[in-house]
Coordinates of C-alpha atoms in Angstrom, one line a residue:
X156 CA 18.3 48.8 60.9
X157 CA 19.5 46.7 58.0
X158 CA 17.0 46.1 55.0
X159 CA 15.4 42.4 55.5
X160 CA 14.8 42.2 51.6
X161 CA 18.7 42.5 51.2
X162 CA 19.9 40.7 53.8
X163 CA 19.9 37.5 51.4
X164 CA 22.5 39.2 49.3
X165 CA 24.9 40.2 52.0
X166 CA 26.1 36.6 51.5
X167 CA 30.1 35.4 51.4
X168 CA 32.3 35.6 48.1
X169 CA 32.8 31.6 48.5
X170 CA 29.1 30.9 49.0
X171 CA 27.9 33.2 45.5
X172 CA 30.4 31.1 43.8
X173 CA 29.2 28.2 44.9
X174 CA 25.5 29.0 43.4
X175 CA 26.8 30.2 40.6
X176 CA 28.4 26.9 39.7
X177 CA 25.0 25.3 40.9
X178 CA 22.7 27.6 38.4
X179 CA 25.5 26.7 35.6
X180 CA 25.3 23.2 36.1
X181 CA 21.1 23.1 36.3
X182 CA 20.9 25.2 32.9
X183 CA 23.6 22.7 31.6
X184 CA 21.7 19.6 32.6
X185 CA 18.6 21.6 31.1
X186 CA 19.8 22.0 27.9
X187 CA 21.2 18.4 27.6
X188 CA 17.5 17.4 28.8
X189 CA 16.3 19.4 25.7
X190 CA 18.7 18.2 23.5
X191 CA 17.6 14.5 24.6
X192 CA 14.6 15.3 23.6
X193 CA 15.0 16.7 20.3
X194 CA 17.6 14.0 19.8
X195 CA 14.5 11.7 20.5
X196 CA 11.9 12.8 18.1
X197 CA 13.8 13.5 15.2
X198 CA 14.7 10.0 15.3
X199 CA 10.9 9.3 15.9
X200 CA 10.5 11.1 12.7
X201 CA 13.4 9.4 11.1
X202 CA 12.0 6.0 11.8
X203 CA 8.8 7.1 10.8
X204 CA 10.4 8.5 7.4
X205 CA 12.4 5.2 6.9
X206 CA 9.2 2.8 7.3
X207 CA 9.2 0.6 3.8
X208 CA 6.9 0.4 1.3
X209 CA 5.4 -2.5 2.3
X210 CA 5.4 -2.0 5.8
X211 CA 3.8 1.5 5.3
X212 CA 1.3 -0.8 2.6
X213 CA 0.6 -3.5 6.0
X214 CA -0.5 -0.6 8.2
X215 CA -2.7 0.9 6.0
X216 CA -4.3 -2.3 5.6
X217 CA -4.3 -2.9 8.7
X218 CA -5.8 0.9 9.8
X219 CA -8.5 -0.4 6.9
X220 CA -9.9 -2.5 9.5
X221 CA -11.3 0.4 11.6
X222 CA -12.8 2.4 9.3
X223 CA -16.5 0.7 8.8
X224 CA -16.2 0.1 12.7
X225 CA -19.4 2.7 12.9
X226 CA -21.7 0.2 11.7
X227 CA -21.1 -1.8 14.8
X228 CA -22.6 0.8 17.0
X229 CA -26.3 -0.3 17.2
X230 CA -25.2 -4.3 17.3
X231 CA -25.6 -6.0 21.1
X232 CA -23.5 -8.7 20.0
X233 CA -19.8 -7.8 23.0
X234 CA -17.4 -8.9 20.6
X235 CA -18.7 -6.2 18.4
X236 CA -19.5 -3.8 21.1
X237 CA -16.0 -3.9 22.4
X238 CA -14.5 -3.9 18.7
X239 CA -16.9 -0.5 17.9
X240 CA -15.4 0.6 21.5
X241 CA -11.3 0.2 20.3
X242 CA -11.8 1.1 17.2
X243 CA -13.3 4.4 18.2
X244 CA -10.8 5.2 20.5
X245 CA -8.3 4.2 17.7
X246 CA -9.9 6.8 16.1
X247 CA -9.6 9.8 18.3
X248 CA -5.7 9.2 18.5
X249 CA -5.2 7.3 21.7
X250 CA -2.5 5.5 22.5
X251 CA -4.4 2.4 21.8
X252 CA -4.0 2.8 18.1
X253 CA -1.3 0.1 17.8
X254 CA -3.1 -2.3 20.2
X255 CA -6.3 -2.5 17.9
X256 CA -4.1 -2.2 14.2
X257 CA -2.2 -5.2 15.6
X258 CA -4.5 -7.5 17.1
X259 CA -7.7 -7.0 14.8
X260 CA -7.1 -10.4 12.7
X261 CA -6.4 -12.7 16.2
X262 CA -9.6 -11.3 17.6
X263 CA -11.1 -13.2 14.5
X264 CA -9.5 -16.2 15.3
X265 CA -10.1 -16.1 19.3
X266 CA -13.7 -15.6 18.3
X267 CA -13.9 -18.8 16.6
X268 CA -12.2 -20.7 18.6
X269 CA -14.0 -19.2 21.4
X270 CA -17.4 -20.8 19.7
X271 CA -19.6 -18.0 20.3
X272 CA -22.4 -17.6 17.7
X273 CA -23.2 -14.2 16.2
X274 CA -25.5 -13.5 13.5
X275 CA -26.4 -17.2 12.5
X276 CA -28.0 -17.5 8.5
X277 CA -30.0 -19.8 6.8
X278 CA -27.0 -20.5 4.5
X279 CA -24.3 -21.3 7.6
X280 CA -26.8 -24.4 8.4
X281 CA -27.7 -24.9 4.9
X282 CA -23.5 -26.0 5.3
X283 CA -24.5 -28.2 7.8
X284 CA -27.7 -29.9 6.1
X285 CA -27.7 -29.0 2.4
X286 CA -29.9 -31.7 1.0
X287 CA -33.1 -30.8 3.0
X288 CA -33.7 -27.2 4.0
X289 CA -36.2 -26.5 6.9
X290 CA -37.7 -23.8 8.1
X291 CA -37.7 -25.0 12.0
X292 CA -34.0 -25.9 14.0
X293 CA -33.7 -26.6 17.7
X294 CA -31.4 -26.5 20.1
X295 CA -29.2 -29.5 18.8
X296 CA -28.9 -27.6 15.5
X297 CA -27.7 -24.6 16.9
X298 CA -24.9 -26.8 19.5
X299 CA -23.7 -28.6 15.9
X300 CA -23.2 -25.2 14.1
X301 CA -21.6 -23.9 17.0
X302 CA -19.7 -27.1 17.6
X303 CA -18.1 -27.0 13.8
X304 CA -17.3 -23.6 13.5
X305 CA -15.1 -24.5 16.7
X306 CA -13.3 -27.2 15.1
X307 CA -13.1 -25.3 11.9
X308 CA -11.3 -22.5 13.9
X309 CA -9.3 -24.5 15.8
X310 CA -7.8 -27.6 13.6
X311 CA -8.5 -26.1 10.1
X312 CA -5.8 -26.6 7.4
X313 CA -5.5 -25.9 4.0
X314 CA -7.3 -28.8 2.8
X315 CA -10.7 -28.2 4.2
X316 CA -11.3 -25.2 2.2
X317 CA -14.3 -27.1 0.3
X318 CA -16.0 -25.8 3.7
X319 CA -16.7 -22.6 1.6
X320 CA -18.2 -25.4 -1.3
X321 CA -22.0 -25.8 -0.5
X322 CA -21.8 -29.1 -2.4
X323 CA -19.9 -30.8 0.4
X324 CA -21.7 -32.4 3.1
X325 CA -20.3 -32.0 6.8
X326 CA -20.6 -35.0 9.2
X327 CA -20.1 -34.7 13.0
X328 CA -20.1 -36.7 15.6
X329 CA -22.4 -37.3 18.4
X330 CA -21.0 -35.8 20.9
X331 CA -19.4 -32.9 19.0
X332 CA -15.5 -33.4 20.1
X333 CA -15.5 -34.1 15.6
X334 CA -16.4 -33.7 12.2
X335 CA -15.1 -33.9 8.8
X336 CA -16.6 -33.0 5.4
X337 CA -16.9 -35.0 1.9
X338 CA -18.2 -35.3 -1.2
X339 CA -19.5 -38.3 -3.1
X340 CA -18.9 -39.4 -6.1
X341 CA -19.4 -43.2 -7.8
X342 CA -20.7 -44.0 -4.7
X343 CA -17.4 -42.7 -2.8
X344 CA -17.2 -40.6 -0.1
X345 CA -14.5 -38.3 -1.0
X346 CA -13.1 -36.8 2.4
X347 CA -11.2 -33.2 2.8
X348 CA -8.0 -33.2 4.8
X349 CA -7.5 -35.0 7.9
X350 CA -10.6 -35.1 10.3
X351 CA -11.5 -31.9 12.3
X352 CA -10.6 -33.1 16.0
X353 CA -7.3 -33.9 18.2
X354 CA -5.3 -36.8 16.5
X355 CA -6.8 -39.3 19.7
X356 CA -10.1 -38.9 18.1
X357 CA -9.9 -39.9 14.9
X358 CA -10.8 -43.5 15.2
X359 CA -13.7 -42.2 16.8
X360 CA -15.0 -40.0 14.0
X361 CA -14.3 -43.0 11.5
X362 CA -16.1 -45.2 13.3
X363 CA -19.5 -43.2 13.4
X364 CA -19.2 -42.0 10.1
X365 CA -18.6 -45.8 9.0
X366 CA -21.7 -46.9 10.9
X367 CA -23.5 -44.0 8.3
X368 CA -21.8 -45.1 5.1
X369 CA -22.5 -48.6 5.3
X370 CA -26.2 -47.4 5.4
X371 CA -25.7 -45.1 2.7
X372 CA -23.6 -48.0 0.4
X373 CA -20.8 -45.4 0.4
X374 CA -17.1 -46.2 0.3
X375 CA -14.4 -43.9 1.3
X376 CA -11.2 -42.1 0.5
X377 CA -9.2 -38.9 1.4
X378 CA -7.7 -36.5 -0.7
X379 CA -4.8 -34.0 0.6
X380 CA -4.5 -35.2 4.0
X381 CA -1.8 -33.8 6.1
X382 CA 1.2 -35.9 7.4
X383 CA -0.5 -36.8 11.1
X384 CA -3.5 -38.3 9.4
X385 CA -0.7 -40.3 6.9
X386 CA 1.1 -41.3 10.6
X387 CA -2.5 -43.1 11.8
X388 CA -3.1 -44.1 8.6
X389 CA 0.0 -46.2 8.1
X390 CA -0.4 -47.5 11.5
X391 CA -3.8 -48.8 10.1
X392 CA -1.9 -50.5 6.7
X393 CA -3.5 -48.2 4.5
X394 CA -2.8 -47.0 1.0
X395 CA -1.3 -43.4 1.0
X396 CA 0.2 -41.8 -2.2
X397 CA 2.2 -37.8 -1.6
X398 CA 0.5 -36.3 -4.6
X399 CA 1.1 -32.6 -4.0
X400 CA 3.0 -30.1 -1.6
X401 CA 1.6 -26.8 0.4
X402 CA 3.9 -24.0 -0.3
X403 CA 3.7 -21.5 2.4
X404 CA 4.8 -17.9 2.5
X405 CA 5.9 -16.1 5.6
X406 CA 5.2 -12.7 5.8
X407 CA 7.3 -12.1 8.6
X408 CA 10.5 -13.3 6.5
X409 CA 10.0 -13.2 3.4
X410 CA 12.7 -11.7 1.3
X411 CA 10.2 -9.8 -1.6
X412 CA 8.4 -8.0 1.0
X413 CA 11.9 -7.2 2.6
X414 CA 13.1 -5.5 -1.0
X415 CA 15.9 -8.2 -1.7
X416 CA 14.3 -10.0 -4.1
X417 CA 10.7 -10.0 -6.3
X418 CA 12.0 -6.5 -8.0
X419 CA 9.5 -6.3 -10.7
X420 CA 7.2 -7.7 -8.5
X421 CA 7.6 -4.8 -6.3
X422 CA 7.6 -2.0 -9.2
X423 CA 4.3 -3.3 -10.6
X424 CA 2.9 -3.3 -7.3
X425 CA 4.1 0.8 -6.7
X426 CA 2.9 1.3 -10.7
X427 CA -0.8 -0.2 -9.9
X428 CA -1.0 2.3 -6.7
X429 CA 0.8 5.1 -8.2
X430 CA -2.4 7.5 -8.7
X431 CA -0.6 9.0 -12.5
X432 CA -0.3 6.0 -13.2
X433 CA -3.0 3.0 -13.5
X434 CA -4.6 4.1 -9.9
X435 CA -5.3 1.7 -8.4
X436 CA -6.3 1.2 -4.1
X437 CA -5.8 -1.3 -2.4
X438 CA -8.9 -2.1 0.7
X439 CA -9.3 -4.9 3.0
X440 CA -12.9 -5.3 4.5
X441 CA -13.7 -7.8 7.3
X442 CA -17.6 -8.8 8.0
X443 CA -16.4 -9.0 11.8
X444 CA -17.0 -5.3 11.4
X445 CA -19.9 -4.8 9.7
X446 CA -21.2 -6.6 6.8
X447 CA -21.4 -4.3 3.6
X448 CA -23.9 -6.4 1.3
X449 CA -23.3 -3.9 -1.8
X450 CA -19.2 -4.6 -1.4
X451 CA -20.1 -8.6 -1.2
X452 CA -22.4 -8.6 -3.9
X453 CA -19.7 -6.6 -5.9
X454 CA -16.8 -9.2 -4.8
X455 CA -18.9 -12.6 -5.8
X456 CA -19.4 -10.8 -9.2
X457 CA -15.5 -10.4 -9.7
X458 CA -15.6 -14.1 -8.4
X459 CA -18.3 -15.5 -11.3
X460 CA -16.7 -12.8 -14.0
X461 CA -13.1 -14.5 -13.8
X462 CA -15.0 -18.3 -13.2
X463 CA -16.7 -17.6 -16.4
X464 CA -13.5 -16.6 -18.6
X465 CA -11.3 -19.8 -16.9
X466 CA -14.4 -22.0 -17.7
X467 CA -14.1 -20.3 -21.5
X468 CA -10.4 -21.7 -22.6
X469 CA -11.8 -24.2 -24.3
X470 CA -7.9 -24.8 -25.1
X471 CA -7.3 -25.9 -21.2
X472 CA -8.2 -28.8 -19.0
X473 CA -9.3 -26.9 -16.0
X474 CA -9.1 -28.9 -12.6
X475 CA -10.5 -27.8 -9.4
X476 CA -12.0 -29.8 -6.9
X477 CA -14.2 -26.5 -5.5
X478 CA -16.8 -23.7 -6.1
X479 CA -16.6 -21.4 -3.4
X480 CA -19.3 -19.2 -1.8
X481 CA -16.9 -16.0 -0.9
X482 CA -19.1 -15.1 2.3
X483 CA -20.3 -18.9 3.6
X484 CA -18.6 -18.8 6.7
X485 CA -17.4 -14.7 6.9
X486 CA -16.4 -15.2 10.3
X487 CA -13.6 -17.4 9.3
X488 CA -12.6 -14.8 6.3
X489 CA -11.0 -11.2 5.5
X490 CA -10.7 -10.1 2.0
X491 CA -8.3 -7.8 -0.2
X492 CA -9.7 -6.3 -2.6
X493 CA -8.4 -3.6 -5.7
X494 CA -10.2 -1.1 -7.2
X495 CA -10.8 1.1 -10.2
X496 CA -10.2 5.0 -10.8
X497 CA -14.1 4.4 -10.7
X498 CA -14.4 2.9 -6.9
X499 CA -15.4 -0.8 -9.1
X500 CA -13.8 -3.9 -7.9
X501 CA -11.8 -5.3 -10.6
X502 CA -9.6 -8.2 -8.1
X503 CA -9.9 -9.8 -4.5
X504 CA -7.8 -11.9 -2.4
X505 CA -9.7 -14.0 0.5
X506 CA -8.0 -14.8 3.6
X507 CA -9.4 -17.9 5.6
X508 CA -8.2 -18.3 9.1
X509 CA -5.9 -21.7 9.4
X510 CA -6.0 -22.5 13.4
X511 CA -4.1 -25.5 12.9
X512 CA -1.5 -23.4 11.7
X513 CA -1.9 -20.3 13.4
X514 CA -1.8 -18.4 9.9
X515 CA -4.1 -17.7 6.8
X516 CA -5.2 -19.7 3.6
X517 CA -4.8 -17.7 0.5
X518 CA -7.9 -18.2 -1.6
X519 CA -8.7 -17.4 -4.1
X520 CA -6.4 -14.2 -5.9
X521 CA -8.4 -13.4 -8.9
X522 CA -8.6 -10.7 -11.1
X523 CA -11.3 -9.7 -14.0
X524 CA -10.4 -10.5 -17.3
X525 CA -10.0 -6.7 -17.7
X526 CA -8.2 -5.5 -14.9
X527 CA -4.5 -4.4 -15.7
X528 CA -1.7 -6.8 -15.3
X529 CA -0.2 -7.8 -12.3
X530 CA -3.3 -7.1 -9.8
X531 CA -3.2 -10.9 -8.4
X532 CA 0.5 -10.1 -7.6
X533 CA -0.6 -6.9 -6.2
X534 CA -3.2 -8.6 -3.8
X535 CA -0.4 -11.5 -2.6
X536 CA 2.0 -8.7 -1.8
X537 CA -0.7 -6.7 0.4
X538 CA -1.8 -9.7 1.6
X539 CA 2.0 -10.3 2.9
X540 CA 2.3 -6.7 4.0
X541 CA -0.8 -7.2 6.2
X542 CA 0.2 -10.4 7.7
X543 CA 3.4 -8.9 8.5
X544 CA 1.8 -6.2 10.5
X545 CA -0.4 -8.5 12.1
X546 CA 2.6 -10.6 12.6
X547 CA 2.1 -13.9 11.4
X548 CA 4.3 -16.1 10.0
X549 CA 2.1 -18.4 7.9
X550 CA 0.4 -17.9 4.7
X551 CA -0.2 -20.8 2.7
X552 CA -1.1 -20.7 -1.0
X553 CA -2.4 -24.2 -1.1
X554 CA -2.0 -27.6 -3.0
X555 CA 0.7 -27.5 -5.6
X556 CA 1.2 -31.0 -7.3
X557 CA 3.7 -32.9 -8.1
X558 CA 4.9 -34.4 -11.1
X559 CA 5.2 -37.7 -10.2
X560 CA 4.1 -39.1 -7.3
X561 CA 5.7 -39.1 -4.2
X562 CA 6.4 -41.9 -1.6
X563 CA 3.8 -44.3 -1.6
X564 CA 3.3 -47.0 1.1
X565 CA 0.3 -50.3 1.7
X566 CA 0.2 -51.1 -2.2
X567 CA 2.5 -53.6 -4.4
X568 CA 4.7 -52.2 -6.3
X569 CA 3.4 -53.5 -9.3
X570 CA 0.3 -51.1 -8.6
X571 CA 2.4 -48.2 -8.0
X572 CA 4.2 -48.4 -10.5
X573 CA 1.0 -48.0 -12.6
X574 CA 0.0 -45.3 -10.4
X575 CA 2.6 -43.2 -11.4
X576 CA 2.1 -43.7 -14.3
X577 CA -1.6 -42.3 -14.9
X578 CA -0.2 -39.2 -12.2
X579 CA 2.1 -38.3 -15.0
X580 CA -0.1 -38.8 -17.8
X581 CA -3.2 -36.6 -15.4
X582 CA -0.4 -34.1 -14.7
X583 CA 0.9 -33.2 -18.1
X584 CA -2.7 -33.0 -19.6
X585 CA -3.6 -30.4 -17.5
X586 CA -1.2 -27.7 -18.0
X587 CA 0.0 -27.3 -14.2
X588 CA 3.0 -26.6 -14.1
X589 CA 2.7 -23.3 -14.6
X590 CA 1.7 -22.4 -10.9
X591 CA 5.3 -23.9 -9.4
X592 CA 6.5 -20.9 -11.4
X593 CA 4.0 -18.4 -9.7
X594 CA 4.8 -19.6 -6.6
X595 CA 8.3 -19.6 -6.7
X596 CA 9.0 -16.2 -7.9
X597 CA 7.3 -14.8 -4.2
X598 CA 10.0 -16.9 -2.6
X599 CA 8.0 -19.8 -0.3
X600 CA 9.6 -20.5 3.0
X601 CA 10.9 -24.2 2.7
X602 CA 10.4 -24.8 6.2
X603 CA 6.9 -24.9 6.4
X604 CA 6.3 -26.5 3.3
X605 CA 4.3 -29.9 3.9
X606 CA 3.2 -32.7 1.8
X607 CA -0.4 -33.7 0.9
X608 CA -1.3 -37.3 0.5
X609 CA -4.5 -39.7 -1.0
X610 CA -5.4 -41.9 1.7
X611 CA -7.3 -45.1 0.6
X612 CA -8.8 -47.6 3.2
X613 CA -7.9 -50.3 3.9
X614 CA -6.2 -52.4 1.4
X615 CA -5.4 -51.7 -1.9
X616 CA -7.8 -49.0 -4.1
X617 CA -10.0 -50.0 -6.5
X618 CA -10.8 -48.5 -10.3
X619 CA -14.1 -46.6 -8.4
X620 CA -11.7 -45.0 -6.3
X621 CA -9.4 -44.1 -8.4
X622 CA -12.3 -42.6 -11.0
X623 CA -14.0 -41.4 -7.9
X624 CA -10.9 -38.8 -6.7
X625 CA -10.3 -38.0 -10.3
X626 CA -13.9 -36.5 -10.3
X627 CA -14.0 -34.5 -7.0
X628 CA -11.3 -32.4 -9.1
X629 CA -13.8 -32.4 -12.0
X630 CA -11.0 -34.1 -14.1
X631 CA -12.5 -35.2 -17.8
X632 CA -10.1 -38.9 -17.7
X633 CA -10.7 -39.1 -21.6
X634 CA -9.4 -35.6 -22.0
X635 CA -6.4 -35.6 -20.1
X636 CA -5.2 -39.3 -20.9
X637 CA -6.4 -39.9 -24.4
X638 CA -5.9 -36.7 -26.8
X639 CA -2.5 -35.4 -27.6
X640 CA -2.2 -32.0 -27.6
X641 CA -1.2 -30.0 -30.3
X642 CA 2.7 -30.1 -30.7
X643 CA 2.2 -26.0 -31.0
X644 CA 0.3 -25.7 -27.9
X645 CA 2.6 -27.5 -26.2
X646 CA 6.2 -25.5 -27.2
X647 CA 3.9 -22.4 -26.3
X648 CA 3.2 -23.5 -22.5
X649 CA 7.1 -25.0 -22.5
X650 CA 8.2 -21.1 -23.6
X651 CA 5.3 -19.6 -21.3
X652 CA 6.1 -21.6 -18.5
X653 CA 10.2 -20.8 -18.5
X654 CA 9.8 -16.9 -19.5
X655 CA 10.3 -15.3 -16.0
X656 CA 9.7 -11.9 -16.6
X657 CA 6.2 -12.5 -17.9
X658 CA 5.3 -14.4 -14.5
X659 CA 7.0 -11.8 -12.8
X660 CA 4.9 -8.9 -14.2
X661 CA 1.4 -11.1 -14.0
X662 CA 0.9 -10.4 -17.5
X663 CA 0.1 -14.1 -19.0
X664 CA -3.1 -15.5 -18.7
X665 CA -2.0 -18.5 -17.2
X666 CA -0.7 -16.4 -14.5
X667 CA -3.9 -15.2 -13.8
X668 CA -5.2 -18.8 -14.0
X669 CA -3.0 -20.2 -11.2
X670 CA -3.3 -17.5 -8.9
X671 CA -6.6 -19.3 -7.3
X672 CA -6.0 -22.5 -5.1
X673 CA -9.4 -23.7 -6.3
X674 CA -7.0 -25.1 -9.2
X675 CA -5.0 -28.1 -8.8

């Protein structure tokens, strides 16, 4: 009887070969399998290896925004909850690493958009009703905080960042659709930026806040409002005067952060990190997170140290039309900060969600009087390098003006004339035109630039209005219009201003000076 366990061999000639070519053709397709793969994480690797120093500088931000997420374990509050929850799991090395890195700033602006209240202070409605602090709120307190930080979230632009200046006064309406914020001076109410609402409410707003300023004996007049406020206002016949630009970076484009221009920019940046070198870091904290009261205490210090040198150049007009409180609205904010070989925080950058925009507000980027050179251009280039992780295309470094006045519509020309006149005379005593410089050398995206106007209605503005904007931007009129400088003084800011490579290293201290946006 034949074998049964070789009765699978006793096969024909033509059918062996045939399996033969089969087992060939598997271990082939085997090996080319292998190969694939290989192929396909070496170039993981390679991609990985080939990641630029800023993108590499963007993550690591970016990862910076996870690694205080512990705090948020005890808090109730979801959107903390579920941020503790991702951040975690970042953490372990799940696949959800990239989801959280890349969506951590949106989440900030979804949640103020989104209206919800967490953690509510004494000083957020102290923003609300500065002049006479209680003790006791109700429920219509609570619906108008909740109501502004809405429309700060959603129609914010660069010219309402007095909202971080507890010396404005916020005024919204009734039914909470809008608000706006001022400032009075000489019995003018100064207003920020366009009107916090949709474009169809603003003769709403202006009507109710009217109604309050007749009782209060106030006039009115807006300074740096945006082109659709100009569009209304024109329809209205009122004066407007373009007195300054917003330069915008985008992060997403720009060609310093791409390596193909801003060289030196880019070397003093690597120097600042480089730990044989001046070794510096480079952290980003978000209060979203957790608050750290030590780090914000340490950060307003920074703030008051470099307020306190600018405010000592007794050699310098210094305009600025606010005082910020860093943390007044954190939900709004995330900040950049650099630090010592000691862990002490010698420069910041704060970000302030823009959700008219979609992007970030630059301000300020300071440094202490001590810190080495070039840490305010270190902070705008990780500020870039985070954005561009983040992907957004819109960082705006504020109000740059303009040495003459732009058009100006709803005044004879007689009056402009004079107008410009007084702009140019403002202008040159203040030493500003040093900060087109800064700006310029980071490359701003044209595109997105916008103009800024003075709004005066209706009719033509009187002297108090005039006087009344000048002092918003704590501009000393005799000062500025009446001395002469010293012939030396000025060949020295003619040289400073038109020497590139000290602007591009960071190195002046007018560089330092026109890194903040709280500057005109």
């Amino acid at each position: 009887m034949a074998n049964p366990s070789n009765s699978t061999e006793q096969l024909p000639v033509e059918q062996q070969s045939t399996n033969g070519k089969k087992n060939k053709a598997n271990a082939t397709k085997k090996r080319a399998g292998a190969n694939a793969a290989n192929g396909a994480a070496k170039a993981a690797k390679a991609v990985i290896s080939k990641q630029t120093f800023s993108q590499k500088l963007g993550s690591d931000l970016a990862d910076g925004l996870l690694k205080d997420s512990r705090s948020l374990e005890e808090s109730m509050n979801l959107v903390d909850r579920v941020t503790f929850v991702k951040a975690s799991t970042a953490q372990n090395g799940t696949s959800t690493t990239t989801i959280v890195t890349a969506t951590a700033i949106q989440e900030q602006a979804e949640i103020v958009i989104s209206g919800e209240i967490d953690a509510l202070n004494l000083d957020a409605v102290d923003i609300v009703r500065p002049k006479n602090p209680r003790n006791i709120f109700d429920l219509d307190d609570f619906a108008a905080l909740s109501a502004l930080e809405e429309l700060i979230g959603r129609y914010g632009r660069v010219s309402h960042m007095g909202i971080l200046d507890k010396s404005y006064t916020f005024f919204i309406t009734e039914d909470r659709k809008a608000a706006l914020y001022y400032k009075v001076k000489d019995k003018i109410a100064i207003v920020g930026g366009d009107p916090l609402c949709d474009p169809s409410l603003f003769p709403q707003v202006l009507c109710e806040f009217e109604k309050y300023r007749k009782k209060q004996g106030l006039g009115i007049a807006f300074l740096a409002a945006g082109q659709t406020f100009v569009a209304y206002a024109r329809k209205e016949n009122w004066t407007t005067m373009c007195f300054a630009t917003e330069r915008v970076l985008n992060p997403i484009t720009n060609p310093v952060l791409q390596g193909t221009a801003g060289k030196s920019i880019v070397r003093t940046t690597k120097n600042l990190l480089d730990p044989k070198k001046e070794g510096i870091t480079l952290e980003v904290y978000t209060p979203r997170l957790g608050k750290n009261p030590r780090l914000q205490q340490q950060l307003v210090n920074v703030y008051e140290e470099w307020r306190g040198h600018r405010n000592g150049l007794k050699d310098r007009n210094q305009a600025y039309i606010t005082v910020y409180d860093p943390f007044a609205l954190p939900e709004l904010m995330t900040y950049i900060y650099t630090q010592d070989r000691s862990g002490m925080p010698n420069g910041f950058a704060a970000l302030r969600i823009l959700g008219a925009n979609k992007g970030y507000h630059l301000d300020p980027c300071i440094a202490t009087p001590g810190a080495p050179k070039g840490i305010t251009d270190l902070l705008l280039y990780g500020a870039m390098a985070l954005l561009n992780t983040a992907k957004i295309s819109y960082l705006s470094l504020g109000y740059e003006p303009l040495d003459d006045l732009g058009e100006i519509t709803g005044i004879p020309n007689v009056v402009a004339k004079m107008s410009r006149k007084v702009h140019k005379r403002i202008f040159r005593g203040l030493h500003v035109a040093g900060k087109k410089g800064y700006h310029d050398k980071f490359r701003p995206d044209e595109t997105q630039q916008s103009n800024l106007y003075l709004v005066f209605p209706p009719g033509i503005p009187s002297l108090r209005h005039m006087t009344a904007i000048v002092h918003v931007a704590n501009i000393k009129i005799h000062k500025v219009i009446f001395e002469r400088p010293p012939a030396a003084a000025v060949e020295n800011e003619k040289e400073a201003e038109g020497n590139e490579s000290v602007s591009d290293q960071g190195g002046s201290a007018q560089s330092s000076a026109v890194t903040s946006t709280e500057r005109l």
